[in-house]
CSV table of C-alpha atoms in Angstrom, one decimal:
chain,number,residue,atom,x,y,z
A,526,UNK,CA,-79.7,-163.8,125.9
A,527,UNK,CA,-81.5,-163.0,122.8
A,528,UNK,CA,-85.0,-163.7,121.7
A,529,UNK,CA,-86.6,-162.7,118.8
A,530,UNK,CA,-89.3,-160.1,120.1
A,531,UNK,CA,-87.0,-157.9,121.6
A,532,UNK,CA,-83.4,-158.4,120.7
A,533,UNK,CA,-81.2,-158.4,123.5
A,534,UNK,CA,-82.1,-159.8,127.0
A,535,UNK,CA,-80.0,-158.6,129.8
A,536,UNK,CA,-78.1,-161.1,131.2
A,537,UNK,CA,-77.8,-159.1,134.4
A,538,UNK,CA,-80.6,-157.0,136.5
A,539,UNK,CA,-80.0,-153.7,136.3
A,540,UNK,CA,-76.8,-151.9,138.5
A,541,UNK,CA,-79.1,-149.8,140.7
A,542,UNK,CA,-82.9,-151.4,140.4
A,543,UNK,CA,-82.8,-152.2,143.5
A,544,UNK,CA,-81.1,-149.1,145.3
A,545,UNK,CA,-77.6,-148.6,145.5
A,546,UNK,CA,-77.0,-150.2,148.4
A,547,UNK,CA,-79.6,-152.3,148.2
A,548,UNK,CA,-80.5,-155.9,148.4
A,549,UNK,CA,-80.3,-156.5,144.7
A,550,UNK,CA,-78.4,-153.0,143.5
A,551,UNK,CA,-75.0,-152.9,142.3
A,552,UNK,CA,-73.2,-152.4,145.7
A,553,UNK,CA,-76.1,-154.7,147.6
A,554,UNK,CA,-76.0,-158.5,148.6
A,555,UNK,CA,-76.4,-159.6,144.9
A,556,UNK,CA,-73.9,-157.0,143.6
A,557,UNK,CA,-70.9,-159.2,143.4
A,558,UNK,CA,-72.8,-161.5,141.4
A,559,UNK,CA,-73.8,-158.2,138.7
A,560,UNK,CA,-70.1,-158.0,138.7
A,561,UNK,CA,-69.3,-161.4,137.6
A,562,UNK,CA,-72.0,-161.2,134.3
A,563,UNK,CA,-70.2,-158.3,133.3
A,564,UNK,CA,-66.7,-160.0,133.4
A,565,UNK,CA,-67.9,-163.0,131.7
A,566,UNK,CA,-69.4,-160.6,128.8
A,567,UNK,CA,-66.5,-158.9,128.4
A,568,UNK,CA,-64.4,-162.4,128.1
A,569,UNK,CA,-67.0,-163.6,125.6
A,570,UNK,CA,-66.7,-160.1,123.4
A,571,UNK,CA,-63.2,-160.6,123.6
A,572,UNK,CA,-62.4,-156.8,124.6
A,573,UNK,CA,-63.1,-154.5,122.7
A,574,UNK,CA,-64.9,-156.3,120.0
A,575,UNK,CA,-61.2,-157.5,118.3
A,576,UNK,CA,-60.5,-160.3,116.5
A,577,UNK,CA,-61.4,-163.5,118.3
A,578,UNK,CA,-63.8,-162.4,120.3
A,579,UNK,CA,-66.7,-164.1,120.5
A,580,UNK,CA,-68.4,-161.2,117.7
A,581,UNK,CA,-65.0,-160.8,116.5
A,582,UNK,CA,-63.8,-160.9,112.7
A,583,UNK,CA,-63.4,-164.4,112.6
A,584,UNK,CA,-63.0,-166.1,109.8
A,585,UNK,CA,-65.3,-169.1,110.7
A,586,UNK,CA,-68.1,-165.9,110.5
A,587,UNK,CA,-67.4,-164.0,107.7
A,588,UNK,CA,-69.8,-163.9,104.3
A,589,UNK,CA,-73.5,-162.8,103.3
A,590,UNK,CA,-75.0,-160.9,105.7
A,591,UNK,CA,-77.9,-162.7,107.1
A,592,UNK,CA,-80.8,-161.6,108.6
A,593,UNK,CA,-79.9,-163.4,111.8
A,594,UNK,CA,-76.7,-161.9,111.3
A,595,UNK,CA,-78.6,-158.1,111.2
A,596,UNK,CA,-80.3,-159.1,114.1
A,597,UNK,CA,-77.1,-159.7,115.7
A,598,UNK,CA,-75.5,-156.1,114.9
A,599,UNK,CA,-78.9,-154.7,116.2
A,600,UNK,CA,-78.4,-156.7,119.3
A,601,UNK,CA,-74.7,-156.2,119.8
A,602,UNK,CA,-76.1,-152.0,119.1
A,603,UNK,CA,-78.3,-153.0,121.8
A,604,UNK,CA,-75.3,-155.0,123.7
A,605,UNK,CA,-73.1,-151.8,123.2
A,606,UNK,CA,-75.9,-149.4,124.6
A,607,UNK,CA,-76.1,-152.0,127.9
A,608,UNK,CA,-72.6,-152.0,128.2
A,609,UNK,CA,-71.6,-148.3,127.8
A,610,UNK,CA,-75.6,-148.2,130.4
A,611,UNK,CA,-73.3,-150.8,132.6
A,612,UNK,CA,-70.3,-148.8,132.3
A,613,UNK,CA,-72.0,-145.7,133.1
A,614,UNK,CA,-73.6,-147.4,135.9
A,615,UNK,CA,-70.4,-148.6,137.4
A,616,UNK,CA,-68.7,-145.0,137.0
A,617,UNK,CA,-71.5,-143.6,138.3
A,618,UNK,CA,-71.8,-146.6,141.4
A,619,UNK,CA,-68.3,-145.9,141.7
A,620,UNK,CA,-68.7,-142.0,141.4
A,621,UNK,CA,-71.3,-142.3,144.5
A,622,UNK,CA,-69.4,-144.5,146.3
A,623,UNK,CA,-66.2,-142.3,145.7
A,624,UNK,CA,-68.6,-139.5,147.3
A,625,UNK,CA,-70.2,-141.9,150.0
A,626,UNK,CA,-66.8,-142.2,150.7
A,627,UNK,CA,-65.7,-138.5,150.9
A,628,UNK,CA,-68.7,-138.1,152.8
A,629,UNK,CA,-67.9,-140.3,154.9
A,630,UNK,CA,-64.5,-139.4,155.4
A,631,UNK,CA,-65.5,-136.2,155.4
A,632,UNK,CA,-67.7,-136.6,158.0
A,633,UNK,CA,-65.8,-138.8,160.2
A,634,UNK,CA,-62.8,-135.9,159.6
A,635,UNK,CA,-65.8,-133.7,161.1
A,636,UNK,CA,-66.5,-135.9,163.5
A,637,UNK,CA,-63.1,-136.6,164.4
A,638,UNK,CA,-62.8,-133.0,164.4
A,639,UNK,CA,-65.7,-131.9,166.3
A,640,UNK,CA,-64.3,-135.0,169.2
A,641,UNK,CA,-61.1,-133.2,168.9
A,642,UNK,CA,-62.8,-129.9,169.8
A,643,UNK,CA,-64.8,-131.1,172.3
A,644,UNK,CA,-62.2,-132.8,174.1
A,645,UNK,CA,-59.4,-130.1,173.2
A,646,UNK,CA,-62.8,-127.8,175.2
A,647,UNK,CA,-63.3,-130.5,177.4
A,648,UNK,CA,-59.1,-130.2,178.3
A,649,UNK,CA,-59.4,-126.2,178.1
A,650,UNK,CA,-62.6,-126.7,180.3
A,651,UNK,CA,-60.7,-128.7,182.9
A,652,UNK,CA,-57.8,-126.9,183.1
A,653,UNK,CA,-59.9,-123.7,183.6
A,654,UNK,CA,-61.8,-125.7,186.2
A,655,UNK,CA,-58.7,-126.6,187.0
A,656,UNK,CA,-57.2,-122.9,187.7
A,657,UNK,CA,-60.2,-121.6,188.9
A,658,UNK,CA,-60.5,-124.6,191.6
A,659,UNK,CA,-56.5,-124.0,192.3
A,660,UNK,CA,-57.9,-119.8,192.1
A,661,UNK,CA,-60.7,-120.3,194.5
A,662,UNK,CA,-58.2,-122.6,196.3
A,663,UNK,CA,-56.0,-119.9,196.6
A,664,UNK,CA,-58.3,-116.9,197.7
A,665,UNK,CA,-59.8,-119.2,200.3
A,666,UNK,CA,-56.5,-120.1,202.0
A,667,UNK,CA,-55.9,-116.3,201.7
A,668,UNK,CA,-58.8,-115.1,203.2
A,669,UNK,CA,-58.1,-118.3,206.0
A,670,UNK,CA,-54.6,-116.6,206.0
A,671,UNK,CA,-56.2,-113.1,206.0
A,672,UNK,CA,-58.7,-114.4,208.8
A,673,UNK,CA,-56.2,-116.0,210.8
A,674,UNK,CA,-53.6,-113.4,211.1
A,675,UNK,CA,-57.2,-111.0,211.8
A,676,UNK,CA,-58.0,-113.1,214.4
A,677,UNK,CA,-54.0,-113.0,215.8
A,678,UNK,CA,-54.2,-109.2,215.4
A,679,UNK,CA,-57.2,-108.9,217.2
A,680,UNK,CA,-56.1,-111.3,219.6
A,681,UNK,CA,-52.8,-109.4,220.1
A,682,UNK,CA,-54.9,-106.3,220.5
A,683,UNK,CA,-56.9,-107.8,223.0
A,684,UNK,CA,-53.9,-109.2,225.1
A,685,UNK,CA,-52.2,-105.8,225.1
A,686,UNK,CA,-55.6,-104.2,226.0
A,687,UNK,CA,-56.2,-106.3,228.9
A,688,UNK,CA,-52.6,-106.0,229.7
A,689,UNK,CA,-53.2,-101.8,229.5
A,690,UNK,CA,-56.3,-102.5,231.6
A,691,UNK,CA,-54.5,-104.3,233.8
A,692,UNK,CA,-51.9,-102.1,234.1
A,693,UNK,CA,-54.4,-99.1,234.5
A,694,UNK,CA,-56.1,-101.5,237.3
A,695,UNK,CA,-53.1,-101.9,238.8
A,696,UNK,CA,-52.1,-98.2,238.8
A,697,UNK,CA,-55.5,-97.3,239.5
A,698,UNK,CA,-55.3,-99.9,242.8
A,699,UNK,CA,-51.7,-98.5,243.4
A,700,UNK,CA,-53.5,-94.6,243.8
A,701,UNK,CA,-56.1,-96.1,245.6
A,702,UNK,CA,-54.1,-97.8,248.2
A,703,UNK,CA,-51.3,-95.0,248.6
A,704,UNK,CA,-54.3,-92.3,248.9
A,705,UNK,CA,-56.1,-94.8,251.2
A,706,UNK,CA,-52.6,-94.8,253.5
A,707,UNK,CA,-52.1,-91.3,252.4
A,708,UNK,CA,-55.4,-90.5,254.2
A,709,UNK,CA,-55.4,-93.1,256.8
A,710,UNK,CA,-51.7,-91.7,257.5
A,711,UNK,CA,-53.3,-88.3,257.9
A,712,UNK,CA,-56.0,-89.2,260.2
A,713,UNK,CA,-53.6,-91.0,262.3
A,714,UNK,CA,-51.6,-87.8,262.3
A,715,UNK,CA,-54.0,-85.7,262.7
A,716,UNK,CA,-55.5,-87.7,265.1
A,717,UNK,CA,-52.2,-87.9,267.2
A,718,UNK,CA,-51.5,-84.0,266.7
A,719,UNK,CA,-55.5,-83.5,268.1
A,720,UNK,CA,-54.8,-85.9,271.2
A,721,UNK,CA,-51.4,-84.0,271.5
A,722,UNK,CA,-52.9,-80.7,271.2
A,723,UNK,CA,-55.3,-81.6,273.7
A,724,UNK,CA,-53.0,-83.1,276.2
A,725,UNK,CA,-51.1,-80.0,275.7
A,726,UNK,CA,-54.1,-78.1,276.1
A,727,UNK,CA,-55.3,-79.9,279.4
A,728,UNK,CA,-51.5,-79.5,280.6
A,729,UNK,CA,-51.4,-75.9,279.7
A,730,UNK,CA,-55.1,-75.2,281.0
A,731,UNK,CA,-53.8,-77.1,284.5
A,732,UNK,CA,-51.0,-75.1,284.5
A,733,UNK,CA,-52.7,-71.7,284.1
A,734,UNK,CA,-55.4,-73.0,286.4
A,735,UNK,CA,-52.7,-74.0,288.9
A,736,UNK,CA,-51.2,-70.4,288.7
A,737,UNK,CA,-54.3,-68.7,288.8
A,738,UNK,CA,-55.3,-70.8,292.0
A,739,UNK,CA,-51.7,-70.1,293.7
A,740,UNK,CA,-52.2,-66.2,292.3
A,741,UNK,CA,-55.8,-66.4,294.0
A,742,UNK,CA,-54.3,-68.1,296.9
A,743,UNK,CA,-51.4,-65.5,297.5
A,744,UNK,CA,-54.0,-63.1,296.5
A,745,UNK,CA,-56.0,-64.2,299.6
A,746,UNK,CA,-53.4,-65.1,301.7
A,747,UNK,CA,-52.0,-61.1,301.5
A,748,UNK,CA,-55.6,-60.2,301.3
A,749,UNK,CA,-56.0,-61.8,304.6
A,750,UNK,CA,-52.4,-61.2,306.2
A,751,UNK,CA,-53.7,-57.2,305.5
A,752,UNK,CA,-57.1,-58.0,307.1
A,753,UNK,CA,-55.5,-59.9,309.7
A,754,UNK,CA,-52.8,-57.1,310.6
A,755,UNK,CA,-55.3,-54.2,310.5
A,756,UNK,CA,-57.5,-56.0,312.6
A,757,UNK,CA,-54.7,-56.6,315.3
A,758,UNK,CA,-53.0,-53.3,315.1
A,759,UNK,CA,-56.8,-52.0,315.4
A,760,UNK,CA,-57.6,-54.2,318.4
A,761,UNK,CA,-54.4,-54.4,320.2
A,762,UNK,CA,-52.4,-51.4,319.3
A,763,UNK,CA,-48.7,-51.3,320.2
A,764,UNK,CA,-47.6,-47.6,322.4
A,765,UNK,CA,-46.0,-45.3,320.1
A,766,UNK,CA,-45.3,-41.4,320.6
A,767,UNK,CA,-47.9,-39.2,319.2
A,768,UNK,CA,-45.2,-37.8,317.8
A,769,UNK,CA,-42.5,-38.9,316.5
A,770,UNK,CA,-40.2,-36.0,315.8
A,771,UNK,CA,-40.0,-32.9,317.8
A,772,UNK,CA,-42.8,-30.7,318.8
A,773,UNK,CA,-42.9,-27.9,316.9
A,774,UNK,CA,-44.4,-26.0,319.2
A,775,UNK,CA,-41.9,-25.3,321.9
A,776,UNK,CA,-38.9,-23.3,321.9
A,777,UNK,CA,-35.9,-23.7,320.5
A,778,UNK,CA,-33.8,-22.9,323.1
A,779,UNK,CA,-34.4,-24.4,326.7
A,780,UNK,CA,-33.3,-23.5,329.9
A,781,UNK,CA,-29.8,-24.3,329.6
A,782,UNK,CA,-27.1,-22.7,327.7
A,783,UNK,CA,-27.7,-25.1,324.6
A,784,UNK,CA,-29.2,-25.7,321.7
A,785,UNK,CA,-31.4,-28.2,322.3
A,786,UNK,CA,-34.9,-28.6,321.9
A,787,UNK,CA,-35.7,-28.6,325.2
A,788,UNK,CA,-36.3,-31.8,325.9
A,789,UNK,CA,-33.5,-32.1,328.6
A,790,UNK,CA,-31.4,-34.0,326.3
């Protein structure tokens, strides 16, 4: 502990030779050990250099100063400087630690911070996956919606065009088959009215024929009675007077006492 070249010999390394977390440093695997040295010097100095302590004002002690004695007050200087170095050492080991610690905590508030965020965007990120999945969701089962009542529409349309078609078909077929009997009813009609026309014609034509023969025949017949009676009263003519009324030659009164023509009468 001391020697006589240079005083005081630490009884313990140094807090922080080795790093302060290192293997030998204050706060490293031999640190506890650093701490224990330091007790034990303060149990053998009594606390606070008082009475009893082991450089205490104890009676057993006291008288002429000594030069081994001055060697002692320049080593307990020398102990004093070590322990206010060791004291130092520990606030500051303490001081970093205390930092380390708020660092620490500090960062693992950051940390638990910046999970928080992450999983507070990670939530917000869902849910707007979420809503936009439920959104797109939503438009596609509208525009299926929009499709399928299109498609109904249009179906719809196309029943009640083919129904108009049909109908037009129909009417279409109706005109056609009442201008097809319309027609055929007029041909038939017409035809009949020609064949009567031309029965009547035939009858009328033998009738005017037949009259025009008789007519021809009388004709003849009064043509030839004429001939006939010409020829007979030219060929065999009956006696008849030339004259038929009295002459008017003679006298008008005979031989008698009359009026007569003379013809004895």
């Amino acid at each position: 502990m001391f020697n006589g070249e240079n005083g005081f010999t630490m009884p313990v390394a140094p807090m922080f030779a080795g790093g302060g977390y290192g293997g030998s440093g204050f706060f490293g695997g031999d640190g506890f050990a650093s701490i224990i040295w330091v007790v034990v010097i303060l149990a053998l100095l009594g606390g606070n250099w008082g009475n009893g302590g082991f450089f205490g004002n104890n009676s057993g002690l006291q008288g002429a100063l000594t030069r081994g004695e001055l060697c002692q007050d320049m080593d307990f200087q020398d102990v004093q400087s070590g322990i206010r170095g060791i004291q130092q050492s520990l606030s500051d080991g303490f001081a970093l630690q205390n930092t380390n610690f708020v660092d620490r905590v500090d960062n693992l508030g950051t940390q638990i911070a910046t999970g928080f965020d992450a999983l507070n965007l990670a939530i917000v990120n869902d849910g707007y996956q979420t809503r936009n999945a439920a959104t797109q969701n939503m438009i596609a089962n509208l525009q299926n919606t929009n499709a399928i009542q299109s498609e109904i529409k249009d179906c719809c349309c196309n029943v009640q065009s083919g129904f108009a078609q049909i109908a037009y078909n129909q009417a279409t077929d109706t005109c056609a088959i009442q201008n097809s009997i319309s027609n055929a009813t007029r041909d038939i009609t017409e035809n009949a009215n020609g064949n009567t026309r031309a029965i009547l014609d035939f009858l009328v034509q033998d009738k005017i024929s037949t009259l025009q023969q008789e007519n021809q025949d009388l004709r003849l017949r009064a043509s030839q009675e004429a001939q006939n009676n010409y020829l007979v009263n030219e060929l065999r003519p009956a006696a008849r007077p030339a004259y038929i009324t009295c002459n008017p030659y003679t006298s008008a009164y005979g031989l008698g006492m009359n009026n007569c023509c003379g013809c004895g009468a």
